[in-house]
Short mmCIF file of C-alpha atoms and ligand atoms in Angstrom, two decimals:
data_model
loop_
_atom_site.label_atom_id
_atom_site.label_comp_id
_atom_site.label_asym_id
_atom_site.label_seq_id
_atom_site.Cartn_x
_atom_site.Cartn_y
_atom_site.Cartn_z
CA UNK A 287 -257.54 43.87 79.38
CA UNK A 288 -260.73 42.53 77.84
CA UNK A 289 -259.97 44.29 74.59
CA UNK A 290 -256.48 42.79 74.52
CA UNK A 291 -257.82 39.26 75.08
CA UNK A 292 -260.34 39.76 72.31
CA UNK A 293 -257.53 40.85 70.03
CA UNK A 294 -255.47 37.75 70.70
CA UNK A 295 -258.60 35.63 70.29
CA UNK A 296 -259.29 37.23 66.92
CA UNK A 297 -256.44 35.15 65.50
CA UNK A 298 -258.81 32.21 65.72
CA UNK A 299 -260.85 33.65 62.87
CA UNK A 300 -257.98 34.52 60.54
CA UNK A 301 -258.00 32.63 57.24
CA UNK A 302 -255.52 34.78 55.36
CA UNK A 303 -252.55 36.92 56.33
CA UNK A 304 -250.18 38.99 54.22
CA UNK A 305 -246.62 39.07 55.56
CA UNK A 306 -244.72 42.24 54.71
CA UNK A 307 -240.95 42.53 54.90
CA UNK A 308 -239.73 45.93 56.15
CA UNK A 309 -236.51 45.36 54.21
CA UNK A 310 -238.36 45.36 50.87
CA UNK A 311 -239.80 48.26 48.91
CA UNK A 312 -243.57 48.53 48.45
CA UNK A 313 -245.02 51.72 46.99
CA UNK A 314 -248.13 53.39 48.41
CA UNK A 315 -250.42 52.10 45.68
CA UNK A 316 -249.34 48.50 46.25
CA UNK A 317 -249.61 48.86 50.01
CA UNK A 318 -253.11 50.29 49.60
CA UNK A 319 -254.12 47.27 47.54
CA UNK A 320 -252.70 44.86 50.13
CA UNK A 321 -254.32 46.60 53.11
CA UNK A 322 -257.71 46.98 51.37
CA UNK A 323 -257.66 43.43 49.96
CA UNK A 324 -259.87 41.89 52.62
CA UNK A 325 -257.00 40.01 54.25
CA UNK A 326 -257.49 39.32 57.95
CA UNK A 327 -254.20 40.82 59.10
CA UNK A 328 -250.88 42.26 58.08
CA UNK A 329 -247.90 40.57 59.70
CA UNK A 330 -244.65 42.49 59.60
CA UNK A 331 -241.54 40.38 59.77
CA UNK A 332 -238.58 38.86 58.02
CA UNK A 333 -235.37 37.01 58.65
CA UNK A 334 -232.81 39.64 57.68
CA UNK A 335 -232.36 43.38 57.30
CA UNK A 336 -235.03 44.24 59.87
CA UNK A 337 -234.31 47.48 61.72
CA UNK A 338 -236.22 49.71 64.13
CA UNK A 339 -236.39 52.40 61.44
CA UNK A 340 -237.77 50.28 58.60
CA UNK A 341 -240.24 48.61 61.00
CA UNK A 342 -241.56 51.93 62.35
CA UNK A 343 -241.85 53.24 58.82
CA UNK A 344 -243.90 50.28 57.61
CA UNK A 345 -246.10 50.22 60.74
CA UNK A 346 -246.95 53.90 60.33
CA UNK A 347 -247.93 53.35 56.70
CA UNK A 348 -250.10 50.29 57.49
CA UNK A 349 -251.71 52.17 60.40
CA UNK A 350 -253.61 54.35 57.92
CA UNK A 351 -255.85 51.33 57.39
CA UNK A 352 -258.20 49.44 59.70
CA UNK A 353 -256.65 46.03 59.09
CA UNK A 354 -254.97 44.54 62.21
CA UNK A 355 -251.19 44.85 62.13
CA UNK A 356 -248.99 42.44 64.07
CA UNK A 357 -245.22 42.24 64.45
CA UNK A 358 -243.43 38.94 64.20
CA UNK A 359 -240.46 39.54 66.45
CA UNK A 360 -237.18 38.35 64.99
CA UNK A 361 -234.79 40.98 66.25
CA UNK A 362 -234.94 42.69 69.63
CA UNK A 363 -233.49 45.86 68.14
CA UNK A 364 -236.56 46.14 65.93
CA UNK A 365 -239.32 45.76 68.51
CA UNK A 366 -241.52 48.78 67.93
CA UNK A 367 -244.43 49.84 70.19
CA UNK A 368 -247.88 50.31 68.68
CA UNK A 369 -248.61 46.97 67.05
CA UNK A 370 -251.88 45.17 67.77
CA UNK A 371 -250.09 41.96 68.72
CA UNK A 372 -246.55 40.60 68.94
CA UNK A 373 -245.95 37.13 67.52
CA UNK A 374 -243.08 35.34 69.22
CA UNK A 375 -241.55 32.49 67.19
CA UNK A 376 -240.05 29.49 68.99
CA UNK A 377 -238.36 27.17 66.49
CA UNK A 378 -239.17 23.64 67.58
CA UNK A 379 -237.10 21.59 65.12
CA UNK A 380 -233.67 22.90 65.98
CA UNK A 381 -231.18 21.50 68.44
CA UNK A 382 -229.96 25.06 69.08
CA UNK A 383 -231.89 26.14 72.17
CA UNK A 384 -231.05 29.74 71.39
CA UNK A 385 -234.00 29.74 68.96
CA UNK A 386 -236.36 27.87 71.26
CA UNK A 387 -235.94 29.74 74.55
CA UNK A 388 -232.46 31.35 74.59
CA UNK A 389 -233.21 34.66 72.92
CA UNK A 390 -236.51 34.81 74.77
CA UNK A 391 -234.85 34.32 78.13
CA UNK A 392 -232.36 37.10 77.49
CA UNK A 393 -235.09 39.44 76.26
CA UNK A 394 -237.22 38.85 79.33
CA UNK A 395 -234.32 39.27 81.71
CA UNK A 396 -233.42 42.57 80.09
CA UNK A 397 -236.82 44.00 79.19
CA UNK A 398 -239.37 41.97 81.19
CA UNK A 399 -240.62 45.02 83.09
CA UNK A 400 -241.83 46.66 79.88
CA UNK A 401 -243.23 43.65 77.99
CA UNK A 402 -246.99 43.91 77.26
CA UNK A 403 -247.61 40.25 78.07
CA UNK A 404 -251.27 40.27 77.04
CA UNK A 405 -250.26 41.24 73.51
CA UNK A 406 -247.80 38.37 73.06
CA UNK A 407 -248.74 35.30 71.02
CA UNK A 408 -246.28 32.41 70.96
CA UNK A 409 -245.78 30.51 67.71
CA UNK A 410 -244.33 27.01 67.58
CA UNK A 411 -242.37 27.14 64.33
CA UNK A 412 -241.63 24.03 62.30
CA UNK A 413 -239.13 25.11 59.64
CA UNK A 414 -239.13 22.83 56.62
CA UNK A 415 -237.34 24.50 53.70
CA UNK A 416 -233.65 23.84 54.23
CA UNK A 417 -232.69 26.51 51.69
CA UNK A 418 -234.53 29.31 53.47
CA UNK A 419 -232.76 32.02 55.44
CA UNK A 420 -234.66 31.09 58.59
CA UNK A 421 -233.59 27.45 58.34
CA UNK A 422 -229.94 28.38 57.91
CA UNK A 423 -230.06 30.96 60.67
CA UNK A 424 -231.66 28.67 63.22
CA UNK A 425 -229.98 25.39 62.24
CA UNK A 426 -233.38 23.79 61.75
CA UNK A 427 -233.49 20.08 60.98
CA UNK A 428 -235.66 20.32 57.92
CA UNK A 429 -235.59 16.77 56.55
CA UNK A 430 -238.52 15.55 58.57
CA UNK A 431 -241.02 12.85 57.74
CA UNK A 432 -244.67 13.79 58.08
CA UNK A 433 -244.95 11.89 61.35
CA UNK A 434 -241.83 13.59 62.77
CA UNK A 435 -243.18 16.99 61.82
CA UNK A 436 -246.56 16.10 63.32
CA UNK A 437 -244.94 15.08 66.58
CA UNK A 438 -243.28 18.50 66.82
CA UNK A 439 -246.71 20.02 66.25
CA UNK A 440 -248.08 17.90 69.09
CA UNK A 441 -245.37 19.21 71.40
CA UNK A 442 -246.59 22.72 70.60
CA UNK A 443 -250.25 21.82 70.88
CA UNK A 444 -250.47 19.28 73.66
CA UNK A 445 -247.39 19.85 75.82
CA UNK A 446 -246.62 23.54 75.44
CA UNK A 447 -250.19 24.69 74.75
CA UNK A 448 -248.99 27.22 72.19
CA UNK A 449 -251.80 29.07 70.44
CA UNK A 450 -250.12 28.73 67.04
CA UNK A 451 -248.23 26.06 65.11
CA UNK A 452 -246.50 27.75 62.18
CA UNK A 453 -245.53 25.41 59.35
CA UNK A 454 -242.84 27.42 57.60
CA UNK A 455 -241.75 26.55 54.06
CA UNK A 456 -240.68 30.12 53.29
CA UNK A 457 -239.72 30.41 49.61
CA UNK A 458 -241.09 27.08 48.40
CA UNK A 459 -244.48 25.40 48.25
CA UNK A 460 -244.51 22.64 50.82
CA UNK A 461 -245.70 19.07 51.13
CA UNK A 462 -249.45 19.44 51.58
CA UNK A 463 -249.83 15.88 52.89
CA UNK A 464 -247.38 16.70 55.66
CA UNK A 465 -249.22 19.93 56.47
CA UNK A 466 -252.49 18.03 56.57
CA UNK A 467 -251.00 15.47 58.95
CA UNK A 468 -249.91 18.29 61.24
CA UNK A 469 -253.36 19.83 61.08
CA UNK A 470 -255.04 16.54 61.91
CA UNK A 471 -252.70 15.85 64.79
CA UNK A 472 -253.38 19.15 66.56
CA UNK A 473 -256.45 19.94 68.62
CA UNK A 474 -256.19 23.44 69.99
CA UNK A 475 -253.31 25.23 68.31
CA UNK A 476 -254.18 27.13 65.18
CA UNK A 477 -252.13 25.86 62.24
CA UNK A 478 -250.61 28.61 60.09
CA UNK A 479 -248.98 27.64 56.82
CA UNK A 480 -246.55 29.85 54.90
CA UNK A 481 -244.32 29.23 51.90
CA UNK A 482 -244.57 29.45 48.14
CA UNK A 483 -248.19 30.55 47.90
CA UNK A 484 -248.10 32.40 44.59
CA UNK A 485 -251.66 32.45 43.24
CA UNK A 486 -255.25 31.42 43.91
CA UNK A 487 -254.57 27.76 43.16
CA UNK A 488 -251.70 27.34 45.64
CA UNK A 489 -253.66 29.41 48.17
CA UNK A 490 -256.67 27.10 47.93
CA UNK A 491 -254.51 23.97 48.18
CA UNK A 492 -252.81 25.26 51.33
CA UNK A 493 -256.03 26.60 52.85
CA UNK A 494 -257.57 23.14 52.52
CA UNK A 495 -255.01 21.64 54.91
CA UNK A 496 -254.42 24.37 57.52
CA UNK A 497 -256.32 27.06 59.40
CA UNK A 498 -254.59 30.20 58.15
CA UNK A 499 -252.40 30.84 55.12
CA UNK A 500 -249.58 33.37 55.14
CA UNK A 501 -248.62 34.98 51.84
CA UNK A 502 -245.26 36.72 51.58
CA UNK A 503 -242.84 37.12 48.70
CA UNK A 504 -245.30 37.07 45.83
CA UNK A 505 -246.53 40.50 47.01
CA UNK A 506 -243.21 41.89 45.77
CA UNK A 507 -243.00 39.80 42.60
CA UNK A 508 -246.56 39.85 41.24
CA UNK A 509 -249.04 41.91 43.21
CA UNK A 510 -252.07 40.85 41.16
CA UNK A 511 -251.32 37.17 41.85
CA UNK A 512 -250.82 37.95 45.53
CA UNK A 513 -254.21 39.64 45.73
CA UNK A 514 -255.85 36.56 44.15
CA UNK A 515 -254.92 34.54 47.23
CA UNK A 516 -257.46 36.39 49.38
CA UNK A 517 -260.06 34.28 47.56
CA UNK A 518 -259.53 31.61 50.23
CA UNK A 519 -261.69 33.73 52.50
CA UNK A 520 -264.71 33.00 50.33
CA UNK A 521 -264.27 29.26 50.88
CA UNK A 522 -265.14 29.23 54.60
C1 LIG B 27 -242.56 33.57 55.20
O1 LIG B 27 -244.23 31.95 55.54
C2 LIG B 27 -243.97 33.18 54.96
O2 LIG B 27 -242.34 33.60 56.57
C3 LIG B 27 -244.39 33.28 53.54
O3 LIG B 27 -243.53 32.59 52.67
O4 LIG B 27 -242.58 34.35 51.22
O5 LIG B 27 -242.72 31.97 50.42
O6 LIG B 27 -244.78 33.37 50.66
P1 LIG B 27 -243.38 33.11 51.15
#
């Protein structure tokens, strides 16, 4: 129990996370570079094409390394045992309650008896790139002013007491003033930012206005640039 709590608490020290998509190819050499990069954690997740098989396969490859490996649960069919933690997204800025509590309710009703509750970490997602797969899938209302976005973050932080607010611009670099406003308006939740971080410069800009940056697609497009982003860890 203690060990599990310590694990969940370790998120508080994460500055940098690489997000790997089980639906995308990454050869062993590239995976070795990612896992040995000094990143704080590997998050496995994606919005489409995630299966039990491709998730197990990626987990077993990442498990050769010491870096913590967490699953961001997006599809019940692809929940694989053996991860260090399970991140549970709740999309706050959608009117479709399916993505806030609906899927969660059905999962708990069906599988509650086997859920390792101490390994679950809830994420209050604020989805802000209207062109992204996650925005389309969840019907997120992405045209938010900074103060609207910050008020969603305060729901996560002050009303729901979620450990994480995830500012999700997947695929595009976001409005850093908006992210900063979210960061300033939260007290306890850790603010994760992801979207369009493609090199050291964008990584440093994002790291300056949040607690943890999440780097995704650039891993598959330009590995050297992706590895540069770990430099944010030197700027503690
Ligand atoms: C996606 O926030 C992550 O969930 C990272 O986004 O792929 O644009 O880096 P990118």
